[in-house]
Coordinates of C-alpha atoms in Angstrom, one line a residue:
M1 CA -26.1 -14.6 -9.9
I2 CA -24.5 -18.0 -10.8
V3 CA -21.3 -18.8 -12.7
S4 CA -23.0 -20.0 -15.8
D5 CA -24.6 -16.5 -16.2
L6 CA -21.2 -15.2 -17.5
L7 CA -21.3 -17.6 -20.4
N8 CA -24.5 -16.0 -21.6
V9 CA -23.0 -12.5 -21.8
T10 CA -22.1 -12.7 -25.5
D11 CA -19.9 -9.5 -25.7
L12 CA -17.5 -10.8 -23.1
R13 CA -16.8 -13.9 -25.3
L14 CA -15.9 -16.1 -22.3
R15 CA -15.4 -19.7 -22.9
L16 CA -15.8 -22.7 -20.6
A17 CA -12.4 -24.5 -20.3
W18 CA -13.7 -26.9 -17.7
G19 CA -16.7 -27.2 -15.4
P20 CA -19.6 -29.7 -15.1
P21 CA -23.1 -28.2 -15.0
E22 CA -23.6 -28.7 -11.2
L23 CA -20.5 -26.6 -10.5
L24 CA -21.6 -23.9 -12.8
E25 CA -24.6 -23.4 -10.5
R26 CA -22.5 -21.9 -7.8
Q27 CA -23.6 -18.6 -6.4
V28 CA -21.3 -15.6 -7.1
T29 CA -20.7 -13.0 -4.3
G30 CA -18.1 -10.8 -5.9
V31 CA -15.0 -10.7 -8.0
T32 CA -11.3 -10.3 -7.2
S33 CA -8.4 -9.8 -9.6
T34 CA -5.1 -11.3 -8.5
D35 CA -1.8 -12.6 -9.9
L36 CA -0.4 -13.9 -6.6
Q37 CA 0.7 -17.5 -6.5
D38 CA -1.2 -18.1 -3.2
P39 CA -4.0 -15.6 -2.9
A40 CA -6.2 -17.5 -0.5
R41 CA -5.9 -15.1 2.4
Y42 CA -7.3 -12.2 0.2
L43 CA -10.3 -14.1 -1.2
Q44 CA -13.8 -14.6 0.1
P45 CA -16.1 -17.6 -0.3
G46 CA -18.2 -17.4 -3.5
E47 CA -15.9 -14.9 -5.3
L48 CA -14.9 -15.1 -8.9
V49 CA -11.1 -14.9 -9.3
L50 CA -9.7 -13.1 -12.3
S51 CA -6.0 -13.9 -13.0
G52 CA -3.7 -12.9 -15.9
L53 CA -1.6 -16.0 -15.0
V54 CA 1.6 -13.9 -14.6
W55 CA 2.6 -16.4 -11.9
W56 CA 2.5 -19.2 -14.5
Q57 CA 6.0 -20.2 -15.8
P58 CA 5.6 -22.8 -18.5
E59 CA 9.3 -23.6 -18.7
H60 CA 9.6 -24.1 -15.0
P61 CA 10.4 -27.8 -14.2
A62 CA 7.7 -27.8 -11.5
A63 CA 5.1 -26.0 -13.6
Q64 CA 2.4 -28.5 -12.8
T65 CA 3.1 -28.2 -9.1
L66 CA 2.7 -24.4 -9.4
A67 CA -0.7 -25.0 -11.1
L68 CA -1.8 -27.4 -8.4
R69 CA -0.7 -25.0 -5.6
F70 CA -2.7 -22.2 -7.2
A71 CA -5.7 -24.3 -7.5
T72 CA -5.4 -25.6 -3.9
S73 CA -5.3 -22.0 -2.7
L74 CA -8.5 -21.2 -4.6
R75 CA -10.3 -24.3 -3.2
S76 CA -9.3 -23.5 0.3
A77 CA -10.8 -20.0 -0.1
G78 CA -14.1 -21.5 -1.4
V79 CA -14.1 -19.4 -4.6
A80 CA -16.9 -19.9 -7.1
A81 CA -14.8 -20.1 -10.3
L82 CA -11.5 -19.0 -11.9
L83 CA -11.5 -16.7 -14.9
A84 CA -8.0 -17.0 -16.6
G85 CA -6.8 -14.5 -19.1
E86 CA -5.3 -15.6 -22.4
G87 CA -3.4 -12.4 -22.9
T88 CA -0.1 -13.4 -21.2
H89 CA 0.4 -16.9 -22.6
G90 CA -1.9 -17.0 -25.6
E91 CA -4.1 -19.7 -24.1
V92 CA -5.1 -21.2 -20.8
P93 CA -2.4 -23.8 -19.9
A94 CA -3.5 -27.4 -20.0
G95 CA -1.8 -27.9 -16.7
L96 CA -4.1 -25.4 -15.1
V97 CA -7.1 -27.0 -16.6
D98 CA -6.0 -30.3 -15.1
A99 CA -5.4 -28.7 -11.7
C100 CA -8.9 -27.1 -11.7
R101 CA -10.4 -30.5 -12.6
V102 CA -8.6 -32.1 -9.6
H103 CA -9.8 -29.5 -7.2
G104 CA -13.3 -29.0 -8.6
I105 CA -13.0 -25.4 -9.6
P106 CA -14.9 -24.2 -12.7
L107 CA -12.5 -22.6 -15.2
L108 CA -13.5 -20.0 -17.8
S109 CA -11.1 -18.5 -20.3
V110 CA -11.0 -14.7 -20.9
P111 CA -9.8 -13.9 -24.5
A112 CA -7.1 -11.3 -25.0
G113 CA -9.6 -8.8 -26.4
T114 CA -11.8 -8.8 -23.3
S115 CA -10.6 -6.5 -20.4
F116 CA -10.8 -7.6 -16.8
R117 CA -12.6 -4.3 -16.2
A118 CA -15.4 -5.3 -18.5
V119 CA -15.8 -8.6 -16.7
T120 CA -15.8 -7.0 -13.3
D121 CA -18.3 -4.3 -14.3
R122 CA -20.7 -6.9 -15.6
V123 CA -20.4 -9.0 -12.5
Y124 CA -21.1 -6.1 -10.1
L125 CA -23.9 -4.7 -12.2
R126 CA -25.6 -8.0 -12.2
L127 CA -25.1 -8.4 -8.4
W128 CA -26.5 -5.0 -7.6
G129 CA -29.3 -5.5 -10.1
D130 CA -30.4 -8.5 -8.0
L131 CA -30.6 -6.2 -4.9
R132 CA -33.9 -6.9 -3.1
T133 CA -35.9 -4.1 -1.6
G134 CA -36.4 -6.2 1.5
E135 CA -32.7 -6.2 2.4
A136 CA -31.8 -4.9 5.8
G137 CA -31.4 -1.1 5.7
A138 CA -32.4 -0.7 2.0
A139 CA -36.0 -1.0 3.0
A140 CA -35.8 2.4 4.9
V141 CA -35.4 4.0 1.4
P142 CA -38.7 4.0 -0.6
D143 CA -38.6 1.5 -3.4
G144 CA -39.2 4.2 -6.0
V145 CA -36.4 6.3 -4.8
R146 CA -34.1 3.4 -4.5
R147 CA -34.8 2.3 -8.1
E148 CA -34.3 5.9 -9.3
L149 CA -30.9 6.1 -7.5
V150 CA -29.8 2.7 -8.8
E151 CA -30.7 3.7 -12.4
L152 CA -28.6 6.8 -12.0
M153 CA -25.6 4.9 -10.8
Y154 CA -25.9 2.2 -13.5
A155 CA -26.0 5.1 -16.0
G156 CA -22.6 6.2 -14.7
A157 CA -23.8 9.5 -13.1
P158 CA -21.2 11.3 -11.0
A159 CA -21.4 10.7 -7.2
A160 CA -22.3 14.3 -6.6
E161 CA -25.4 14.1 -8.9
V162 CA -26.5 10.9 -7.1
L163 CA -26.2 12.5 -3.7
D164 CA -28.1 15.6 -4.9
R165 CA -31.0 13.4 -6.1
A166 CA -31.0 11.4 -2.8
V167 CA -31.0 14.5 -0.6
S168 CA -33.8 16.2 -2.6
R169 CA -35.9 13.0 -2.7
L170 CA -35.4 11.9 0.9
G171 CA -35.0 15.3 2.7
C172 CA -32.1 14.1 4.8
G173 CA -30.0 17.2 4.6
P174 CA -26.6 17.8 2.8
C175 CA -24.3 14.8 2.7
S176 CA -20.8 14.0 1.5
L177 CA -19.0 10.8 0.4
V178 CA -15.7 10.5 2.2
A179 CA -12.8 8.2 2.3
A180 CA -10.9 6.6 5.2
S181 CA -8.3 9.4 5.1
G182 CA -11.0 12.1 5.6
R183 CA -10.7 13.0 1.9
T184 CA -14.0 14.3 0.3
I185 CA -15.0 12.2 -2.7
A186 CA -18.2 14.1 -3.5
S187 CA -20.7 16.3 -1.9
S188 CA -24.4 17.2 -2.5
A189 CA -25.2 20.8 -3.5
G190 CA -24.9 23.2 -0.6
A191 CA -22.8 20.8 1.6
P192 CA -19.9 22.5 3.3
D193 CA -16.4 21.2 2.6
P194 CA -15.9 18.9 5.7
D195 CA -12.6 19.2 7.6
P196 CA -10.6 16.0 7.1
E197 CA -9.8 15.7 10.8
E198 CA -13.5 16.0 11.8
V199 CA -14.3 13.3 9.2
R200 CA -11.6 11.0 10.6
R201 CA -13.1 11.3 14.0
A202 CA -16.6 10.5 12.6
L203 CA -15.5 7.3 10.8
P204 CA -16.4 4.0 12.4
V205 CA -13.5 2.5 14.2
P206 CA -12.3 -0.8 12.6
D207 CA -14.0 -3.8 14.2
A208 CA -16.6 -1.4 15.9
E209 CA -20.0 -0.3 14.8
T210 CA -19.8 3.4 15.5
A211 CA -17.4 6.2 15.6
P212 CA -15.9 7.2 19.0
G213 CA -17.9 10.4 19.1
G214 CA -19.5 13.2 17.1
T215 CA -21.4 12.8 13.9
A216 CA -21.3 9.2 12.7
A217 CA -20.2 8.4 9.2
L218 CA -21.9 5.3 7.7
S219 CA -20.0 2.7 5.7
L220 CA -21.3 2.1 2.2
G221 CA -22.5 -1.5 2.1
E222 CA -20.0 -3.9 3.6
G223 CA -17.2 -1.4 3.3
G224 CA -13.8 -2.1 2.0
D225 CA -11.5 -5.2 2.5
T226 CA -9.1 -3.0 4.6
P227 CA -9.5 0.0 6.9
F228 CA -8.3 2.2 4.0
D229 CA -10.3 1.4 1.0
G230 CA -13.9 1.9 2.0
W231 CA -16.3 4.8 1.3
Y232 CA -18.5 6.4 3.9
L233 CA -21.7 8.6 3.9
Y234 CA -21.1 11.7 6.0
P235 CA -24.3 13.6 6.9
H236 CA -23.6 17.2 7.8
D237 CA -26.7 17.9 9.8
A238 CA -28.6 14.8 10.6
S239 CA -31.4 14.6 13.2
P240 CA -31.9 11.4 15.3
G241 CA -35.1 10.6 13.4
Q242 CA -33.2 10.2 10.1
A243 CA -30.9 7.4 11.3
A244 CA -32.9 4.6 9.5
V245 CA -33.1 6.6 6.2
L246 CA -29.4 7.4 6.3
H247 CA -28.5 3.7 6.9
G248 CA -30.7 2.7 4.0
L249 CA -29.2 5.4 1.8
A250 CA -25.7 4.2 2.6
E251 CA -26.6 0.6 1.7
T252 CA -28.1 1.8 -1.6
L253 CA -25.1 4.0 -2.5
A254 CA -22.8 1.0 -2.1
T255 CA -23.1 0.6 -5.8
L256 CA -20.9 3.7 -6.2
W257 CA -18.2 2.0 -4.2
T258 CA -18.4 -1.3 -6.1
R259 CA -18.5 0.5 -9.4
S260 CA -15.2 2.3 -8.4
R261 CA -13.6 -1.0 -7.4
G262 CA -14.7 -2.6 -10.8
E263 CA -13.2 0.3 -12.7
A264 CA -9.9 -0.1 -10.8
A265 CA -9.5 -3.8 -11.5
D266 CA -7.4 -3.5 -14.7
R267 CA -5.4 -0.7 -13.2
R268 CA -4.5 -2.8 -10.2
R269 CA -3.3 -5.6 -12.5
A270 CA -1.2 -3.2 -14.6
A271 CA 0.3 -1.6 -11.5
G272 CA 1.1 -5.0 -10.1
R273 CA 3.1 -5.8 -13.3
L274 CA 5.0 -2.5 -13.1
A275 CA 5.8 -3.0 -9.4
G276 CA 7.0 -6.5 -10.2
L277 CA 9.4 -5.2 -12.8
L278 CA 10.8 -2.5 -10.5
G279 CA 11.1 -4.8 -7.4
G280 CA 12.5 -7.8 -9.3
P281 CA 16.1 -9.0 -9.1
A282 CA 16.7 -8.8 -12.9
P283 CA 17.4 -5.6 -14.8
V284 CA 14.4 -4.1 -16.5
H285 CA 14.3 -4.1 -20.2
P286 CA 13.5 -0.5 -21.5
A287 CA 10.8 -1.7 -23.9
E288 CA 9.1 -3.8 -21.2
L289 CA 9.2 -0.9 -18.7
G290 CA 7.8 1.5 -21.2
E291 CA 4.9 -0.8 -21.9
A292 CA 4.2 -1.2 -18.2
L293 CA 4.2 2.5 -17.6
A294 CA 1.9 3.1 -20.6
A295 CA -0.5 0.4 -19.3
C296 CA -0.7 2.4 -15.9
G297 CA -1.3 5.7 -17.8
L298 CA 2.2 7.0 -16.7
P299 CA 4.4 8.9 -19.2
A300 CA 7.7 7.3 -19.9
D301 CA 9.3 10.6 -21.0
R302 CA 8.6 12.6 -17.8
P303 CA 10.3 12.5 -14.4
L304 CA 8.9 9.8 -12.1
V305 CA 9.1 9.3 -8.3
P306 CA 9.1 5.8 -6.8
V307 CA 7.4 5.3 -3.4
T308 CA 7.1 2.3 -1.1
A309 CA 5.1 1.5 2.0
R310 CA 4.6 -1.2 4.6
I311 CA 2.7 -1.7 7.8
D312 CA 4.6 -3.3 10.7
G313 CA 3.1 -6.7 11.5
L314 CA 0.5 -6.7 8.7
D315 CA 0.2 -8.0 5.2
T316 CA 1.0 -5.9 2.2
P317 CA -2.6 -5.5 0.7
W318 CA -3.3 -3.2 3.6
A319 CA -0.2 -1.1 2.9
T320 CA -1.1 -1.0 -0.8
D321 CA -4.5 0.4 0.0
A322 CA -3.1 2.9 2.6
L323 CA -0.5 4.1 0.1
A324 CA -3.1 4.5 -2.7
E325 CA -5.4 6.5 -0.4
A326 CA -2.5 8.7 0.8
L327 CA -1.5 9.5 -2.7
R328 CA -5.1 10.5 -3.6
C329 CA -4.9 13.1 -0.9
A330 CA -1.3 14.2 -1.6
L331 CA -1.7 14.7 -5.3
P332 CA -3.5 17.8 -6.4
G333 CA -6.8 17.1 -8.2
A334 CA -6.9 13.4 -7.2
G335 CA -9.8 14.0 -4.8
A336 CA -13.5 14.6 -5.5
G337 CA -14.9 13.2 -8.6
T338 CA -11.9 11.1 -9.6
A339 CA -12.8 7.5 -10.2
V340 CA -10.3 5.5 -8.3
G341 CA -10.3 2.2 -6.5
A342 CA -8.2 0.2 -4.0
G343 CA -4.8 -0.9 -5.2
T344 CA -4.1 1.7 -7.8
A345 CA -5.2 5.1 -8.8
V346 CA -4.8 7.9 -11.3
G347 CA -5.5 11.5 -10.5
A348 CA -4.7 14.8 -12.3
A349 CA -3.8 18.3 -11.6
G350 CA -3.9 21.2 -13.9
A351 CA -5.8 21.2 -17.2
G352 CA -7.3 18.0 -18.4
P353 CA -9.0 15.0 -16.8
A354 CA -7.3 12.3 -14.9
G355 CA -5.0 10.0 -16.7
E356 CA -4.7 12.0 -20.0
G357 CA -1.1 12.9 -19.4
T358 CA -1.7 16.6 -19.9
P359 CA 1.1 19.0 -19.2
G360 CA 1.4 19.6 -15.5
A361 CA -0.8 16.6 -14.7
A362 CA 0.0 14.5 -11.6
A363 CA -0.8 10.8 -11.8
F364 CA 0.2 7.7 -10.0
A365 CA -0.1 3.9 -10.0
V366 CA 0.0 1.7 -6.9
G367 CA 0.5 -2.1 -6.8
A368 CA 2.4 -5.0 -5.0
D369 CA 5.5 -6.6 -6.4
A370 CA 6.3 -10.3 -6.4
A371 CA 7.6 -10.1 -2.9
G372 CA 4.3 -8.4 -1.7
R373 CA 5.8 -5.0 -1.2
A374 CA 3.6 -1.9 -1.8
V375 CA 5.1 0.1 -4.6
A376 CA 3.9 3.3 -6.3
V377 CA 5.2 5.4 -9.2
V378 CA 4.2 9.1 -9.2
A379 CA 4.4 11.5 -12.1
G380 CA 4.0 15.3 -12.1
L381 CA 5.1 16.2 -8.6
D382 CA 8.5 16.8 -7.2
P383 CA 9.7 14.6 -4.3
A384 CA 9.7 17.4 -1.7
R385 CA 6.0 18.4 -2.3
L386 CA 5.1 14.7 -2.5
T387 CA 6.8 14.0 0.8
A388 CA 5.1 17.0 2.5
G389 CA 1.7 16.0 1.3
L390 CA 2.1 12.3 2.4
R391 CA 3.3 13.5 5.8
A392 CA 0.1 15.6 6.2
V393 CA -2.2 12.6 5.6
W394 CA -0.2 9.7 7.0
P395 CA -1.3 10.2 10.7
R396 CA -4.9 10.2 9.7
L397 CA -4.5 6.8 8.1
Q398 CA -2.5 5.6 11.1
S399 CA -5.5 6.3 13.3
R400 CA -7.3 3.5 11.5
L401 CA -4.9 0.9 12.9
P402 CA -4.0 -0.3 16.4
D403 CA -0.9 1.3 17.9
R404 CA 1.1 -1.8 17.4
H405 CA 0.8 -1.7 13.6
L406 CA 2.7 1.3 12.3
L407 CA 2.5 2.8 8.8
R408 CA 5.9 3.2 7.2
L409 CA 6.6 5.0 3.9
G410 CA 9.6 5.9 1.9
V411 CA 9.9 8.4 -1.0
G412 CA 12.7 8.0 -3.6
P413 CA 14.4 10.5 -5.8
R414 CA 13.1 11.8 -9.1
A415 CA 14.0 9.5 -12.0
V416 CA 14.6 11.9 -14.9
R417 CA 15.3 8.8 -17.1
P418 CA 12.9 6.1 -15.9
V419 CA 14.9 3.3 -17.6
G420 CA 17.9 2.6 -15.3
E421 CA 16.9 5.1 -12.6
L422 CA 13.4 4.1 -11.5
A423 CA 14.4 0.7 -10.0
A424 CA 17.4 2.2 -8.3
G425 CA 15.2 5.0 -7.0
L426 CA 12.9 2.4 -5.5
R427 CA 15.8 0.9 -3.6
Q428 CA 16.6 4.4 -2.2
A429 CA 12.9 4.7 -1.2
E430 CA 13.1 1.4 0.7
Y431 CA 16.2 2.6 2.5
A432 CA 14.6 6.0 3.3
L433 CA 11.6 4.0 4.8
A434 CA 14.0 1.9 7.0
A435 CA 15.9 5.0 8.2
A436 CA 12.7 6.9 9.1
A437 CA 11.3 3.8 10.9
A438 CA 14.5 3.6 13.0
E439 CA 14.3 7.2 13.9
R440 CA 10.7 7.0 14.9
P441 CA 10.2 3.4 16.2
R442 CA 7.0 4.1 18.0
A443 CA 5.1 6.4 15.5
C444 CA 4.2 6.3 11.9
S445 CA 6.9 7.6 9.7
V446 CA 7.6 9.0 6.2
G447 CA 11.1 9.0 5.0
A448 CA 12.6 10.6 1.9
S449 CA 15.8 9.7 0.1
A450 CA 16.6 13.5 -0.3
E451 CA 16.8 13.7 3.5
L452 CA 19.6 11.0 3.8
D453 CA 22.2 13.8 3.9
S454 CA 24.2 12.9 6.9
L455 CA 26.1 9.9 8.3
A456 CA 23.6 9.6 11.1
A457 CA 20.7 9.5 8.7
L458 CA 22.5 7.0 6.5
V459 CA 23.3 4.6 9.4
R460 CA 19.6 4.6 10.5
G461 CA 18.6 2.8 7.4
I462 CA 21.0 -0.1 8.0
P463 CA 19.2 -3.3 9.0
A464 CA 19.2 -3.6 12.8
E465 CA 21.1 -7.0 12.7
V466 CA 23.8 -5.5 10.5
A467 CA 24.1 -2.4 12.6
A468 CA 24.4 -4.5 15.8
A469 CA 27.1 -6.7 14.4
F470 CA 29.1 -3.7 13.2
R471 CA 28.8 -2.0 16.6
R472 CA 29.8 -5.2 18.4
R473 CA 32.9 -5.7 16.3
L474 CA 34.2 -2.2 16.9
L475 CA 32.9 -1.3 20.4
D476 CA 32.7 -4.5 22.4
P477 CA 36.4 -4.3 23.3
L478 CA 35.8 -1.0 25.0
T479 CA 32.6 -2.0 26.8
D480 CA 34.3 -5.2 28.0
H481 CA 37.2 -3.2 29.3
D482 CA 35.0 -0.7 31.0
R483 CA 32.9 -3.4 32.6
Q484 CA 35.9 -5.3 34.0
N485 CA 38.0 -2.4 35.0
G486 CA 35.5 0.2 35.9
G487 CA 37.0 2.5 33.2
A488 CA 35.5 5.1 31.0
L489 CA 36.9 4.4 27.6
L490 CA 33.7 4.4 25.7
G491 CA 32.5 7.7 27.3
T492 CA 35.9 9.2 26.5
L493 CA 35.6 8.1 22.8
V494 CA 32.3 9.8 22.5
T495 CA 33.5 13.0 24.1
F496 CA 36.7 13.0 22.1
L497 CA 34.9 12.7 18.8
D498 CA 32.2 15.2 19.9
H499 CA 35.0 17.8 20.5
D500 CA 36.6 17.3 17.1
C501 CA 39.4 15.2 18.7
S502 CA 40.7 18.2 20.7
W503 CA 42.7 16.9 23.6
A504 CA 42.3 20.1 25.7
R505 CA 38.5 20.5 25.1
T506 CA 38.0 16.8 25.8
A507 CA 39.9 17.1 29.1
E508 CA 37.9 20.1 30.1
A509 CA 34.6 18.4 29.3
L510 CA 35.5 15.2 31.3
H511 CA 37.1 17.2 34.1
V512 CA 40.4 15.2 33.9
H513 CA 44.0 16.1 33.1
V514 CA 44.9 16.2 29.4
N515 CA 47.5 13.4 30.1
T516 CA 44.6 11.2 31.2
V517 CA 42.9 11.8 27.9
H518 CA 46.1 10.9 26.0
Y519 CA 46.3 7.6 28.0
R520 CA 42.7 6.7 27.4
V521 CA 42.9 7.4 23.7
R522 CA 46.0 5.2 23.4
R523 CA 44.1 2.4 25.1
I524 CA 41.1 3.0 22.8
E525 CA 43.4 2.7 19.8
E526 CA 45.1 -0.5 21.1
L527 CA 41.7 -2.2 21.9
T528 CA 39.9 -1.3 18.6
G529 CA 42.9 -1.4 16.3
R530 CA 42.0 2.1 15.0
D531 CA 44.1 5.2 14.8
L532 CA 42.2 8.2 15.9
G533 CA 44.6 10.4 14.0
R534 CA 43.2 9.1 10.7
L535 CA 39.9 10.4 9.4
D536 CA 38.8 7.0 8.1
D537 CA 39.3 5.3 11.5
R538 CA 37.5 8.2 13.2
L539 CA 34.5 7.8 10.8
D540 CA 34.4 4.0 11.5
L541 CA 34.1 4.6 15.3
R542 CA 31.6 7.4 14.8
A543 CA 29.5 5.1 12.7
A544 CA 29.7 2.4 15.3
L545 CA 28.5 4.8 18.0
L546 CA 25.6 5.9 15.8
C547 CA 24.7 2.2 15.4
A548 CA 24.4 2.1 19.2
A549 CA 22.3 5.2 19.4
P550 CA 19.3 4.9 21.8
E551 CA 16.7 5.4 19.1
R552 CA 18.0 2.2 17.3
A553 CA 17.7 0.2 20.5
R554 CA 14.1 1.2 21.3

């Protein structure tokens, strides 16, 4: 497929904003939707880039500089062309046209009535329609069977139906499609429900070709862009002689994965806009928030729960995909048969299909805000159940990463009135994430704002630099005194507060005379400027000691 092929798809109504004939001959390898100002690190050579131009600020004094910076990012990634949506600004800005001309990037305009999903679907259907029978792996599947399966997938057949047809025609035994979390997406008839932990052990280790042991699960096509967004073929009872056929089947079934990603393109874009509103510095206008929630298929009149995630030492797109996959597992009904893709998802529980907003339905949307943070909004599930479900699956996703990169997640409170409460709840979720990370510095963690119910829990969420400065201001006089005089004022303070400021019980615990305790407490008060007879001062010193707790220093 080449860029100019898109101009021949009449129902898309794409228009050429700029591009000489020789550049329109560029080969297309895929499509990515993004509204980042500098998306180069997330793009692959030969991709089409779909952008709603949310980053464009026409009134900004450096608007042309922004356009040039965006075009420079696309050129450095070696993309095939830019497809710019007219929905946000009503037209493709002239400054962007000039920037694309400077950097030699073909620019096509997408009218407001054409969805990004429609464009993405057409691109991937054409790419997979060009699949050659002689490709590596696919040749192991007879050409007639391959064509039959591809036709089924193009017709939108459910994954279970495609698997049934493949198993019956190839005789390769029952199979399942599984996700990186061990979640079952679909199974052929007669296939047992695989245990998520067994599936996890069967998945290929990132940057390796095979699983560490047991039955090997095969990645569909090239797999996902991150360790969390790929799909895998899991054979339940494969014989050694079936390896070539199963590899070929996995390559052929990659259309299911690309179809899912195409279906999710618009949802990713809508979820990113919602995340940007909630994570931005400005107050959210009620009408704007309502529109963003509706675009994500979320009800504005039901309680919503904000969630945020990060991965220590890694970029946000990975955290966004990890959060999306975790929510698919945690929400009832968001598993097998639900068409979801990386970046955002909608699932349902109770009566009715996903995304219809039926009573009792559980749904969610995941995206990245302007600062690159992974943000989700969940409807239809209370925070306690949501937290429990996420904690069950989070370690399985952590196993997809090296130990030095730890998954962190925070669950906010239920926002009964989304306008005015949802953004505040997201800040609570971020604080809960930080508190849980401080409590478990060497393991993946899930924190919940509802669990911030003690001074110790509250202090854990304070940024390490702030906590260290507070600790030094209050406790350094004591540590300096003990170091210079060989005293035990700091230990006495800890024991005194632990024993509810009881002179007698403190003396007994320290094995000293009660008068010694009186003397040490007076010295503590002189050096810190705090009166241990006052509750406020005792709380200040207790907070400082909590800031110095061993788990914060690790």
